Backbone as JSON Lines, residues from 0, in Angstrom:
{"i":0,"aa":"M","n":[75.17,107.56,90.8],"ca":[75.92,107.28,92.17],"c":[76.89,108.42,92.41]}
{"i":1,"aa":"D","n":[77.05,109.03,93.39],"ca":[77.98,110.51,93.97],"c":[78.92,109.82,94.48]}
{"i":2,"aa":"G","n":[80.0,110.57,94.64],"ca":[81.27,110.41,95.3],"c":[81.22,109.7,96.78]}
{"i":3,"aa":"T","n":[80.12,110.24,97.55],"ca":[80.26,109.55,99.02],"c":[79.51,108.53,99.05]}
{"i":4,"aa":"T","n":[78.97,108.11,97.96],"ca":[78.24,106.72,97.67],"c":[79.22,105.74,97.37]}
{"i":5,"aa":"L","n":[79.62,106.28,96.12],"ca":[81.16,105.41,96.25],"c":[82.33,105.07,96.84]}
{"i":6,"aa":"N","n":[82.38,106.1,97.68],"ca":[83.53,105.89,98.88],"c":[83.06,105.13,99.64]}
{"i":7,"aa":"S","n":[81.61,105.15,100.06],"ca":[81.24,103.95,101.09],"c":[81.06,102.24,101.01]}
{"i":8,"aa":"R","n":[80.98,102.32,99.18],"ca":[80.9,101.08,98.52],"c":[82.86,100.69,98.81]}
{"i":9,"aa":"V","n":[83.74,101.56,98.48],"ca":[85.21,101.24,98.73],"c":[85.5,100.6,99.94]}
{"i":10,"aa":"W","n":[85.1,101.56,100.77],"ca":[85.12,100.97,102.63],"c":[84.79,99.52,102.57]}
{"i":11,"aa":"A","n":[83.67,99.51,102.22],"ca":[82.76,98.18,102.47],"c":[83.72,97.04,101.88]}
{"i":12,"aa":"G","n":[84.51,97.54,100.45],"ca":[85.14,96.58,99.9],"c":[86.42,96.24,100.66]}
{"i":13,"aa":"Y","n":[87.21,97.21,101.01],"ca":[88.3,96.99,102.1],"c":[87.74,96.43,103.27]}
{"i":14,"aa":"A","n":[86.73,96.39,104.14],"ca":[86.28,95.79,104.77],"c":[86.21,94.33,104.7]}
{"i":15,"aa":"K","n":[85.97,93.86,103.69],"ca":[85.38,92.51,103.31],"c":[86.79,91.86,102.95]}
{"i":16,"aa":"A","n":[88.0,92.53,102.15],"ca":[88.89,91.89,101.83],"c":[89.97,91.98,103.32]}
{"i":17,"aa":"A","n":[89.81,92.69,104.24],"ca":[90.31,93.03,105.63],"c":[90.08,91.38,106.05]}
{"i":18,"aa":"K","n":[88.95,91.22,106.1],"ca":[88.23,89.71,106.85],"c":[89.46,88.82,106.37]}
{"i":19,"aa":"Y","n":[89.65,88.35,105.23],"ca":[90.38,87.59,104.7],"c":[91.82,87.55,104.5]}
{"i":20,"aa":"I","n":[92.46,88.65,104.85],"ca":[93.84,88.87,104.35],"c":[94.34,89.52,105.72]}
{"i":21,"aa":"G","n":[93.42,90.31,106.33],"ca":[94.12,91.1,107.71],"c":[94.55,90.1,109.05]}
{"i":22,"aa":"T","n":[94.77,90.76,109.79],"ca":[95.07,90.5,111.04],"c":[94.34,91.18,112.15]}
{"i":23,"aa":"T","n":[93.74,91.06,113.23],"ca":[93.03,91.5,114.05],"c":[94.16,92.53,115.07]}
{"i":24,"aa":"Y","n":[93.61,93.96,114.86],"ca":[94.35,94.87,115.67],"c":[93.48,95.84,116.51]}
{"i":25,"aa":"Q","n":[94.04,96.18,117.57],"ca":[93.15,97.02,118.71],"c":[92.8,98.24,117.9]}
{"i":26,"aa":"H","n":[91.89,98.89,118.6],"ca":[91.53,100.16,117.76],"c":[91.28,101.04,119.18]}
{"i":27,"aa":"Y","n":[91.75,102.39,118.84],"ca":[91.73,103.15,119.93],"c":[91.36,104.7,119.46]}
{"i":28,"aa":"R","n":[90.86,105.21,120.12],"ca":[90.27,106.59,119.93],"c":[90.46,107.73,121.03]}
{"i":29,"aa":"P","n":[91.88,108.7,120.75],"ca":[91.8,109.41,121.85],"c":[90.91,110.3,122.23]}
{"i":30,"aa":"N","n":[90.5,110.59,123.51],"ca":[89.46,111.44,124.09],"c":[90.09,112.7,124.86]}
{"i":31,"aa":"G","n":[91.59,113.15,124.44],"ca":[91.95,114.17,125.5],"c":[93.5,114.27,124.93]}
{"i":32,"aa":"P","n":[94.15,115.16,125.41],"ca":[95.53,115.09,125.27],"c":[96.73,114.64,125.59]}
{"i":33,"aa":"N","n":[96.51,113.25,126.8],"ca":[96.71,112.89,127.6],"c":[96.76,111.04,127.08]}
{"i":34,"aa":"S","n":[97.74,110.34,127.09],"ca":[97.64,108.88,127.3],"c":[96.9,108.46,125.92]}
{"i":35,"aa":"P","n":[96.64,108.41,124.73],"ca":[95.61,108.22,123.76],"c":[95.32,106.7,123.64]}
{"i":36,"aa":"L","n":[96.23,105.72,124.19],"ca":[96.01,104.14,124.17],"c":[95.49,104.12,125.88]}
{"i":37,"aa":"A","n":[95.07,104.63,126.62],"ca":[94.54,104.26,127.38],"c":[93.6,103.18,127.54]}
{"i":38,"aa":"A","n":[92.94,102.66,128.5],"ca":[92.22,101.27,128.07],"c":[90.94,101.71,127.97]}
{"i":39,"aa":"G","n":[90.56,103.1,128.26],"ca":[89.09,103.83,128.33],"c":[88.94,104.23,126.94]}
{"i":40,"aa":"N","n":[89.9,104.21,126.11],"ca":[90.02,104.91,124.65],"c":[89.96,103.53,123.65]}
{"i":41,"aa":"R","n":[89.51,101.99,124.41],"ca":[89.73,101.74,122.98],"c":[88.13,101.04,122.69]}
{"i":42,"aa":"L","n":[88.01,100.9,121.33],"ca":[87.04,100.67,120.87],"c":[86.97,99.29,120.24]}
{"i":43,"aa":"A","n":[85.85,98.62,119.34],"ca":[85.94,96.98,119.12],"c":[87.34,96.88,118.34]}
{"i":44,"aa":"D","n":[87.88,95.55,118.1],"ca":[88.95,94.96,117.34],"c":[88.49,95.09,116.14]}
{"i":45,"aa":"M","n":[89.56,95.26,115.01],"ca":[88.87,94.89,113.97],"c":[90.16,94.63,112.98]}
{"i":46,"aa":"P","n":[89.73,93.68,111.81],"ca":[90.86,92.91,111.16],"c":[91.18,94.28,110.0]}
{"i":47,"aa":"V","n":[92.74,94.4,109.83],"ca":[93.53,95.17,109.41],"c":[94.62,94.58,108.26]}
{"i":48,"aa":"S","n":[94.63,95.06,107.27],"ca":[96.0,94.76,106.24],"c":[96.58,95.98,105.91]}
{"i":49,"aa":"L","n":[97.96,95.74,106.03],"ca":[98.99,96.63,105.54],"c":[100.03,96.78,104.51]}
{"i":50,"aa":"N","n":[100.1,97.66,103.55],"ca":[100.92,97.3,102.74],"c":[101.84,98.64,102.56]}
{"i":51,"aa":"A","n":[102.94,98.78,101.92],"ca":[104.02,99.38,102.09],"c":[103.59,100.47,100.78]}
{"i":52,"aa":"E","n":[102.54,101.01,101.08],"ca":[102.0,102.01,99.75],"c":[102.17,101.04,98.31]}
{"i":53,"aa":"D","n":[101.61,99.71,98.48],"ca":[101.78,99.02,97.29],"c":[100.6,98.12,97.66]}
{"i":54,"aa":"P","n":[99.61,98.44,97.0],"ca":[98.18,97.63,96.65],"c":[98.47,96.21,96.14]}
{"i":55,"aa":"R","n":[99.41,96.15,95.48],"ca":[99.88,94.6,94.76],"c":[100.46,93.71,96.13]}
{"i":56,"aa":"F","n":[100.95,94.02,97.07],"ca":[101.68,93.64,98.1],"c":[102.91,92.95,97.45]}
{"i":57,"aa":"A","n":[103.78,93.77,96.53],"ca":[104.97,93.49,95.94],"c":[106.16,93.59,96.63]}
{"i":58,"aa":"R","n":[106.17,94.58,97.46],"ca":[107.06,95.32,98.07],"c":[107.25,95.61,99.62]}
{"i":59,"aa":"P","n":[108.38,95.49,100.27],"ca":[108.39,95.31,101.55],"c":[108.75,97.04,102.19]}
{"i":60,"aa":"N","n":[108.21,97.15,103.22],"ca":[108.89,98.97,103.65],"c":[110.54,98.92,103.95]}
{"i":61,"aa":"V","n":[110.6,99.94,103.85],"ca":[112.43,100.33,103.72],"c":[112.58,101.01,104.85]}
{"i":62,"aa":"Y","n":[113.69,101.62,104.98],"ca":[114.66,102.3,106.02],"c":[114.16,103.64,105.72]}
{"i":63,"aa":"G","n":[113.79,104.29,106.77],"ca":[113.44,106.0,106.87],"c":[111.84,106.17,106.43]}
{"i":64,"aa":"K","n":[111.3,105.3,106.25],"ca":[109.8,105.26,105.82],"c":[108.78,105.15,106.69]}
{"i":65,"aa":"A","n":[108.05,105.91,107.13],"ca":[107.25,105.83,108.17],"c":[105.59,105.48,107.93]}
{"i":66,"aa":"T","n":[105.28,105.43,106.73],"ca":[103.93,105.96,106.04],"c":[103.57,104.22,105.37]}
{"i":67,"aa":"W","n":[102.51,103.89,105.42],"ca":[101.29,102.54,105.1],"c":[100.05,102.73,104.58]}
{"i":68,"aa":"Y","n":[99.78,101.88,104.12],"ca":[98.28,101.81,103.13],"c":[97.53,100.93,104.25]}
{"i":69,"aa":"A","n":[96.48,101.29,104.77],"ca":[95.82,99.99,105.19],"c":[94.53,99.55,104.58]}
{"i":70,"aa":"V","n":[94.17,98.2,104.56],"ca":[92.99,97.65,104.02],"c":[91.96,97.2,105.35]}
{"i":71,"aa":"A","n":[91.32,98.37,105.66],"ca":[90.28,98.3,106.78],"c":[89.02,99.04,106.39]}
{"i":72,"aa":"D","n":[87.83,98.98,107.44],"ca":[86.92,99.38,107.27],"c":[87.1,100.99,107.72]}
{"i":73,"aa":"G","n":[86.9,101.71,106.48],"ca":[87.39,103.04,106.87],"c":[86.02,103.67,107.22]}
{"i":74,"aa":"A","n":[84.78,103.19,107.19],"ca":[83.59,103.69,108.05],"c":[83.93,103.96,109.55]}
{"i":75,"aa":"Q","n":[84.93,102.72,109.81],"ca":[85.11,102.59,111.54],"c":[85.83,103.34,112.07]}
{"i":76,"aa":"L","n":[86.97,104.03,111.06],"ca":[88.32,104.67,111.5],"c":[87.66,106.22,111.6]}
{"i":77,"aa":"Q","n":[88.81,107.07,112.4],"ca":[89.01,108.58,112.39],"c":[90.03,109.04,112.1]}
{"i":78,"aa":"V","n":[90.46,110.03,111.32],"ca":[92.01,110.74,111.23],"c":[92.24,110.63,112.93]}
{"i":79,"aa":"G","n":[93.35,110.28,113.24],"ca":[94.11,110.25,114.45],"c":[93.6,109.22,115.18]}
{"i":80,"aa":"D","n":[92.83,108.05,114.96],"ca":[92.94,107.21,115.72],"c":[94.17,106.07,115.45]}
{"i":81,"aa":"Y","n":[94.3,105.18,116.82],"ca":[95.41,104.45,116.52],"c":[95.09,102.71,116.29]}
{"i":82,"aa":"I","n":[95.82,102.44,115.83],"ca":[95.62,100.72,115.89],"c":[96.98,99.8,116.0]}
{"i":83,"aa":"V","n":[96.67,99.14,116.71],"ca":[97.91,98.11,117.53],"c":[97.78,96.8,117.19]}
{"i":84,"aa":"G","n":[98.76,95.99,116.59],"ca":[98.67,94.67,116.47],"c":[100.12,94.24,115.67]}
{"i":85,"aa":"V","n":[99.9,93.27,114.89],"ca":[101.33,92.43,114.85],"c":[102.37,93.26,114.23]}
{"i":86,"aa":"E","n":[101.98,94.45,113.03],"ca":[102.72,95.28,112.46],"c":[103.62,96.47,113.34]}
{"i":87,"aa":"G","n":[102.79,96.33,115.07],"ca":[103.18,97.46,115.58],"c":[102.12,98.45,115.73]}
{"i":88,"aa":"T","n":[102.33,99.66,116.21],"ca":[101.4,100.73,116.56],"c":[101.47,101.92,115.35]}
{"i":89,"aa":"L","n":[100.25,102.24,114.78],"ca":[100.08,103.26,113.81],"c":[99.01,104.03,114.28]}
{"i":90,"aa":"F","n":[99.02,105.03,113.63],"ca":[97.98,106.15,113.34],"c":[97.31,106.69,112.08]}
{"i":91,"aa":"V","n":[96.06,106.65,112.19],"ca":[95.28,107.25,110.93],"c":[95.45,108.68,110.72]}
{"i":92,"aa":"A","n":[96.62,108.73,109.37],"ca":[96.62,110.03,109.26],"c":[95.92,110.94,108.41]}
{"i":93,"aa":"A","n":[95.31,110.04,107.09],"ca":[94.32,110.61,106.25],"c":[92.95,109.58,105.93]}
{"i":94,"aa":"L","n":[91.99,109.95,105.7],"ca":[90.79,109.23,104.92],"c":[90.34,109.83,103.58]}
{"i":95,"aa":"Q","n":[90.97,110.15,102.66],"ca":[90.57,110.82,101.57],"c":[89.69,110.14,101.02]}
{"i":96,"aa":"Q","n":[88.73,110.97,100.24],"ca":[87.83,110.46,99.3],"c":[88.48,109.58,98.16]}
{"i":97,"aa":"L","n":[88.11,108.39,98.15],"ca":[88.42,107.24,97.1],"c":[89.97,106.77,96.88]}
{"i":98,"aa":"L","n":[90.61,107.4,97.86],"ca":[91.84,106.95,98.15],"c":[92.29,106.02,99.56]}
{"i":99,"aa":"P","n":[93.86,105.73,99.15],"ca":[94.2,104.59,100.36],"c":[93.83,105.11,101.9]}
{"i":100,"aa":"I","n":[93.55,104.37,102.62],"ca":[93.95,104.73,104.16],"c":[95.4,104.78,104.55]}
{"i":101,"aa":"F","n":[95.76,106.13,104.66],"ca":[96.83,106.58,104.88],"c":[97.37,106.32,106.55]}
{"i":102,"aa":"M","n":[98.17,105.75,106.69],"ca":[98.75,105.39,107.88],"c":[100.2,105.71,108.61]}
{"i":103,"aa":"V","n":[100.34,105.95,109.88],"ca":[101.85,106.46,109.95],"c":[102.47,105.22,111.18]}
{"i":104,"aa":"D","n":[103.34,104.51,110.99],"ca":[103.81,103.78,111.91],"c":[104.62,104.65,112.99]}
{"i":105,"aa":"C","n":[104.8,104.09,114.08],"ca":[105.01,104.61,115.04],"c":[106.12,103.86,116.01]}
{"i":106,"aa":"N","n":[107.17,104.71,115.83],"ca":[108.4,103.54,116.85],"c":[108.58,104.12,118.24]}
{"i":107,"aa":"R","n":[108.01,105.45,118.34],"ca":[108.5,105.77,119.67],"c":[107.19,106.12,120.26]}
{"i":108,"aa":"T","n":[107.31,106.61,121.69],"ca":[106.14,107.26,122.55],"c":[106.56,108.36,123.3]}
{"i":109,"aa":"V","n":[105.8,109.68,122.9],"ca":[106.48,110.94,123.18],"c":[105.69,111.78,123.76]}
{"i":110,"aa":"S","n":[106.12,112.59,124.6],"ca":[105.48,113.69,125.48],"c":[105.9,114.92,124.94]}
{"i":111,"aa":"L","n":[105.03,115.95,124.79],"ca":[105.27,117.7,124.44],"c":[105.23,118.2,125.82]}
{"i":112,"aa":"L","n":[106.13,119.14,125.88],"ca":[105.98,120.12,127.13],"c":[106.92,121.38,126.48]}
{"i":113,"aa":"R","n":[106.32,122.29,127.06],"ca":[106.45,123.6,126.94],"c":[107.22,124.66,128.07]}
{"i":114,"aa":"P","n":[108.37,124.81,127.83],"ca":[109.31,125.38,128.72],"c":[108.36,126.84,129.71]}
{"i":115,"aa":"A","n":[108.71,126.77,130.92],"ca":[107.62,128.06,131.36],"c":[108.41,129.38,131.17]}
{"i":116,"aa":"Q","n":[107.36,130.03,131.01],"ca":[108.23,131.55,130.71],"c":[108.05,132.3,131.77]}
{"i":117,"aa":"Q","n":[109.13,133.03,131.99],"ca":[109.89,134.05,133.15],"c":[108.56,135.16,133.26]}
{"i":118,"aa":"S","n":[108.25,135.24,134.64],"ca":[106.95,136.42,134.75],"c":[107.8,137.26,135.65]}
{"i":119,"aa":"G","n":[107.29,138.71,135.83],"ca":[107.5,139.64,136.8],"c":[108.88,140.56,136.37]}
{"i":120,"aa":"V","n":[108.88,141.6,137.12],"ca":[109.86,142.36,136.66],"c":[111.14,142.5,137.72]}
{"i":121,"aa":"G","n":[112.1,143.01,137.54],"ca":[113.32,143.23,138.32],"c":[113.82,141.95,138.63]}
{"i":122,"aa":"A","n":[114.58,142.1,139.76],"ca":[115.67,141.04,140.29],"c":[115.11,139.37,139.88]}
{"i":123,"aa":"Q","n":[115.45,138.4,139.22],"ca":[114.64,137.04,139.18],"c":[115.68,135.88,139.44]}
{"i":124,"aa":"G","n":[114.95,134.88,139.83],"ca":[116.01,133.62,140.13],"c":[116.47,133.25,138.9]}
{"i":125,"aa":"Y","n":[116.88,132.04,138.85],"ca":[117.11,131.4,137.6],"c":[115.89,131.39,136.49]}
{"i":126,"aa":"G","n":[116.11,131.92,135.47],"ca":[115.14,131.9,134.29],"c":[115.04,131.31,133.28]}
{"i":127,"aa":"G","n":[116.04,129.99,133.38],"ca":[116.25,129.25,132.23],"c":[115.26,128.03,132.48]}
{"i":128,"aa":"D","n":[115.33,126.94,131.34],"ca":[114.14,126.05,131.33],"c":[114.53,124.95,132.67]}
{"i":129,"aa":"T","n":[113.99,124.31,133.18],"ca":[113.99,123.31,134.08],"c":[112.97,122.37,133.76]}
{"i":130,"aa":"T","n":[113.02,120.94,134.22],"ca":[112.01,119.75,134.17],"c":[111.09,120.04,135.12]}
{"i":131,"aa":"A","n":[111.56,120.92,136.0],"ca":[110.27,120.82,137.03],"c":[108.78,121.92,136.77]}
{"i":132,"aa":"T","n":[109.48,122.72,135.61],"ca":[108.71,124.0,135.76],"c":[108.0,123.82,134.12]}
{"i":133,"aa":"E","n":[108.75,122.47,133.43],"ca":[107.7,122.56,132.19],"c":[106.34,122.25,132.21]}
{"i":134,"aa":"L","n":[105.54,122.88,131.34],"ca":[104.01,122.25,131.28],"c":[103.81,121.45,130.24]}
{"i":135,"aa":"P","n":[102.91,120.1,130.68],"ca":[102.97,119.49,129.94],"c":[102.2,119.9,128.92]}
{"i":136,"aa":"L","n":[101.9,119.24,127.56],"ca":[100.98,119.42,126.54],"c":[100.08,118.65,126.05]}
{"i":137,"aa":"M","n":[100.94,117.5,125.94],"ca":[100.69,115.94,125.58],"c":[101.36,114.96,126.18]}
{"i":138,"aa":"T","n":[100.68,113.9,126.65],"ca":[101.77,113.15,127.05],"c":[101.52,111.59,126.8]}
{"i":139,"aa":"G","n":[102.32,110.7,126.49],"ca":[101.99,109.5,126.31],"c":[101.51,109.1,124.79]}
{"i":140,"aa":"W","n":[102.06,109.88,123.79],"ca":[101.48,110.07,122.42],"c":[102.37,108.93,121.66]}
{"i":141,"aa":"P","n":[101.74,107.74,121.13],"ca":[102.77,107.19,120.0],"c":[102.94,107.99,118.68]}
{"i":142,"aa":"A","n":[104.33,107.9,118.09],"ca":[104.57,108.6,117.11],"c":[105.93,108.09,116.25]}
{"i":143,"aa":"S","n":[106.06,108.78,115.16],"ca":[107.29,108.2,114.09],"c":[108.4,109.36,114.55]}
{"i":144,"aa":"V","n":[109.26,108.93,115.29],"ca":[110.6,109.8,115.65],"c":[111.72,109.03,114.43]}
{"i":145,"aa":"L","n":[111.82,109.79,113.26],"ca":[113.2,109.09,112.56],"c":[114.03,110.0,111.99]}
{"i":146,"aa":"Q","n":[115.14,109.69,111.95],"ca":[116.44,110.64,111.54],"c":[116.03,111.49,110.34]}
{"i":147,"aa":"G","n":[116.39,112.93,110.58],"ca":[116.18,113.76,109.84],"c":[117.63,114.16,108.9]}
{"i":148,"aa":"T","n":[117.83,115.37,109.1],"ca":[119.48,115.47,108.4],"c":[120.79,115.04,109.31]}
{"i":149,"aa":"K","n":[121.67,115.21,108.57],"ca":[123.06,114.47,108.89],"c":[123.28,114.93,110.64]}
{"i":150,"aa":"G","n":[122.75,116.2,110.96],"ca":[123.29,116.88,112.12],"c":[124.09,118.19,111.67]}
{"i":151,"aa":"E","n":[124.54,118.72,113.0],"ca":[125.6,119.79,112.94],"c":[126.07,119.77,114.25]}
{"i":152,"aa":"R","n":[127.29,120.64,114.15],"ca":[128.46,120.76,114.96],"c":[127.95,121.55,116.12]}
{"i":153,"aa":"N","n":[128.24,121.19,117.39],"ca":[127.39,122.22,118.63],"c":[128.38,123.1,118.38]}
{"i":154,"aa":"D","n":[128.1,124.1,119.51],"ca":[128.6,125.68,119.47],"c":[130.27,125.29,120.28]}
{"i":155,"aa":"V","n":[130.4,124.55,121.15],"ca":[131.42,124.01,121.56],"c":[132.64,123.55,120.46]}
{"i":156,"aa":"G","n":[132.25,122.75,119.72],"ca":[133.31,122.48,118.84],"c":[134.77,121.56,118.9]}
{"i":157,"aa":"L","n":[134.5,120.79,120.16],"ca":[135.79,120.11,120.74],"c":[136.39,119.12,119.45]}
{"i":158,"aa":"P","n":[137.28,118.57,119.31],"ca":[137.67,117.78,118.46],"c":[136.89,116.42,118.26]}
{"i":159,"aa":"G","n":[136.87,115.83,119.84],"ca":[135.93,114.68,120.02],"c":[134.27,114.6,119.73]}
{"i":160,"aa":"D","n":[133.94,115.86,120.0],"ca":[132.23,116.26,119.64],"c":[132.03,115.63,118.35]}
{"i":161,"aa":"V","n":[130.96,114.8,118.45],"ca":[129.8,114.28,117.54],"c":[128.62,115.39,117.18]}
{"i":162,"aa":"K","n":[128.81,115.07,115.9],"ca":[127.15,116.03,115.47],"c":[126.12,116.19,116.23]}
{"i":163,"aa":"T","n":[125.28,117.06,116.66],"ca":[123.64,116.74,117.32],"c":[123.02,116.84,115.93]}
{"i":164,"aa":"P","n":[122.47,115.39,116.42],"ca":[121.4,114.79,115.63],"c":[119.89,115.73,115.43]}
{"i":165,"aa":"W","n":[119.47,115.66,114.07],"ca":[118.14,116.14,113.65],"c":[117.03,114.96,113.6]}
{"i":166,"aa":"W","n":[116.07,115.36,113.9],"ca":[115.01,114.0,113.85],"c":[113.89,114.58,113.37]}
{"i":167,"aa":"I","n":[112.86,114.06,112.36],"ca":[111.52,114.18,112.29],"c":[110.46,113.27,113.01]}
{"i":168,"aa":"V","n":[109.7,114.29,113.28],"ca":[108.64,113.7,114.33],"c":[106.94,113.73,113.59]}
{"i":169,"aa":"L","n":[106.36,113.03,113.56],"ca":[105.05,112.78,112.91],"c":[104.3,112.44,114.04]}
{"i":170,"aa":"L","n":[102.97,113.01,114.43],"ca":[102.06,112.74,115.07],"c":[100.65,113.63,114.94]}
{"i":171,"aa":"P","n":[99.69,112.66,115.38],"ca":[98.31,113.43,115.22],"c":[98.1,114.9,115.96]}
{"i":172,"aa":"Q","n":[97.13,115.35,115.52],"ca":[96.81,116.93,116.01],"c":[95.83,116.49,117.01]}
{"i":173,"aa":"W","n":[96.03,117.4,118.11],"ca":[94.77,117.41,119.36],"c":[94.4,118.82,119.22]}
{"i":174,"aa":"A","n":[93.22,118.9,119.05],"ca":[92.5,120.3,118.93],"c":[92.96,120.8,120.48]}
{"i":175,"aa":"G","n":[92.95,122.43,120.32],"ca":[93.43,122.94,121.23],"c":[94.97,123.34,121.82]}
{"i":176,"aa":"V","n":[95.67,122.29,121.07],"ca":[96.96,121.96,121.35],"c":[97.89,122.84,120.4]}
{"i":177,"aa":"T","n":[98.3,123.49,120.47],"ca":[99.18,124.17,119.23],"c":[100.73,124.23,119.6]}
{"i":178,"aa":"L","n":[101.47,123.47,118.96],"ca":[102.84,123.41,119.2],"c":[103.61,124.4,118.32]}
{"i":179,"aa":"R","n":[104.88,124.47,118.85],"ca":[105.46,125.84,118.23],"c":[106.9,125.57,118.6]}
{"i":180,"aa":"T","n":[107.91,126.65,118.12],"ca":[109.31,126.62,118.31],"c":[109.63,126.64,119.52]}
{"i":181,"aa":"S","n":[110.25,125.61,120.15],"ca":[111.35,126.02,121.36],"c":[110.69,124.9,122.28]}
{"i":182,"aa":"D","n":[109.49,124.33,121.66],"ca":[109.02,123.28,122.89],"c":[109.71,122.03,122.95]}
{"i":183,"aa":"I","n":[109.34,121.04,123.95],"ca":[110.16,120.23,124.26],"c":[109.42,118.71,123.92]}
{"i":184,"aa":"I","n":[110.35,117.94,123.5],"ca":[109.82,116.7,123.11],"c":[110.53,115.42,124.05]}
{"i":185,"aa":"T","n":[110.22,114.66,125.08],"ca":[110.91,113.22,125.46],"c":[110.14,112.25,124.92]}
{"i":186,"aa":"D","n":[111.0,111.03,125.09],"ca":[110.42,110.16,124.4],"c":[110.7,109.09,125.45]}
{"i":187,"aa":"D","n":[110.22,107.56,125.07],"ca":[110.22,106.39,126.15],"c":[111.89,106.24,126.03]}
{"i":188,"aa":"L","n":[112.83,106.55,125.48],"ca":[114.27,106.25,125.7],"c":[115.02,106.81,126.43]}
{"i":189,"aa":"G","n":[114.18,108.12,127.03],"ca":[114.61,109.19,128.0],"c":[115.59,110.04,127.37]}
{"i":190,"aa":"R","n":[115.36,110.39,125.87],"ca":[115.83,111.17,125.25],"c":[115.05,112.52,124.92]}
{"i":191,"aa":"R","n":[115.44,113.61,124.98],"ca":[115.14,114.98,124.79],"c":[115.44,115.89,123.78]}
{"i":192,"aa":"Y","n":[114.18,116.51,122.99],"ca":[114.48,117.35,121.84],"c":[113.82,118.68,121.77]}
{"i":193,"aa":"V","n":[114.23,119.46,121.23],"ca":[114.01,120.79,121.12],"c":[113.35,120.9,119.59]}
{"i":194,"aa":"I","n":[112.05,121.49,119.77],"ca":[111.17,121.53,118.58],"c":[111.71,122.78,117.67]}
{"i":195,"aa":"S","n":[112.26,122.51,116.22],"ca":[112.81,123.72,115.59],"c":[111.83,124.24,114.98]}
{"i":196,"aa":"S","n":[110.94,123.53,114.24],"ca":[109.83,123.83,113.42],"c":[108.43,122.96,113.73]}
{"i":197,"aa":"A","n":[107.52,123.96,113.69],"ca":[106.16,122.79,113.88],"c":[105.28,122.97,112.88]}
{"i":198,"aa":"E","n":[105.13,122.37,111.82],"ca":[104.01,122.4,110.67],"c":[102.87,121.51,111.08]}
{"i":199,"aa":"L","n":[101.88,122.29,111.08],"ca":[100.33,121.48,110.99],"c":[99.65,121.25,109.65]}
{"i":200,"aa":"T","n":[99.39,119.99,109.35],"ca":[99.15,119.88,108.21],"c":[97.9,118.9,108.18]}
{"i":201,"aa":"D","n":[97.04,118.82,107.13],"ca":[96.06,118.04,106.94],"c":[96.06,116.39,107.75]}
{"i":202,"aa":"L","n":[97.68,116.27,107.56],"ca":[97.7,114.61,108.11],"c":[98.33,114.5,109.77]}
{"i":203,"aa":"G","n":[98.39,115.77,110.37],"ca":[98.73,115.78,111.92],"c":[100.13,116.76,111.64]}
{"i":204,"aa":"W","n":[100.65,116.55,112.82],"ca":[101.79,117.41,113.04],"c":[103.09,116.73,112.51]}
{"i":205,"aa":"R","n":[103.89,117.68,111.56],"ca":[105.32,117.25,111.27],"c":[106.19,118.08,111.79]}
{"i":206,"aa":"L","n":[107.21,117.72,112.64],"ca":[108.09,118.55,113.36],"c":[109.54,117.97,113.17]}
{"i":207,"aa":"T","n":[110.48,119.19,113.17],"ca":[111.91,118.92,113.4],"c":[112.09,119.32,114.54]}
{"i":208,"aa":"A","n":[113.68,118.78,114.71],"ca":[113.63,118.55,116.31],"c":[115.11,118.2,116.38]}
{"i":209,"aa":"M","n":[115.5,119.04,116.96],"ca":[117.29,118.7,117.73],"c":[117.16,118.17,118.88]}
{"i":210,"aa":"Q","n":[118.21,117.03,118.75],"ca":[118.5,116.15,119.94],"c":[119.41,117.18,121.13]}
{"i":211,"aa":"A","n":[118.82,117.32,122.46],"ca":[119.06,117.92,123.42],"c":[120.33,117.15,123.76]}
{"i":212,"aa":"Q","n":[121.73,117.87,123.95],"ca":[123.15,117.12,124.87],"c":[122.33,117.42,126.17]}
{"i":213,"aa":"T","n":[122.81,116.28,126.83],"ca":[122.74,116.02,128.02],"c":[124.35,115.45,128.92]}
């Protein structure tokens, strides 16, 4: 028996277990950079059981931790798929050989935009970033947005000013879209963030972003 055959048997075992201990989840597969949970992206529902990276189911999830293990039929999943059910919305971060199915819990829905670049020479109008000129890169993506560092003082530094918060953002990769420093994130709460660093990993995007002052 080779590793591929063994892995398929492991997933078949997960599928059987999920039928007994799981609950039904909606299953979505993005087909473009916009609205991954659109009705047209929905596949067949599937049973899924989640645990807080503890296959013994002996501990709950904790604050500041977005990752879970899934017990589900891995043969039906692809990296970047979403599932929606009793535990919320999660995306598949990794389907590694003979290892647990690695999921990320999503607490926000985000869109990613790129500020317009000023073109031309000579006297120009206002060249700063405005929402009207921002280019959408990915829209309507469920993502994990959790607090990062404690933040930092703004440049003005008035006595009553609070620190500007930093956030860690996790979301799937979409082929053809490369995120970079200074890109903009907006979320379903109306908050805006400026990307400070964009790291593309085999688990998807890991971004650090500063919340923009409004």
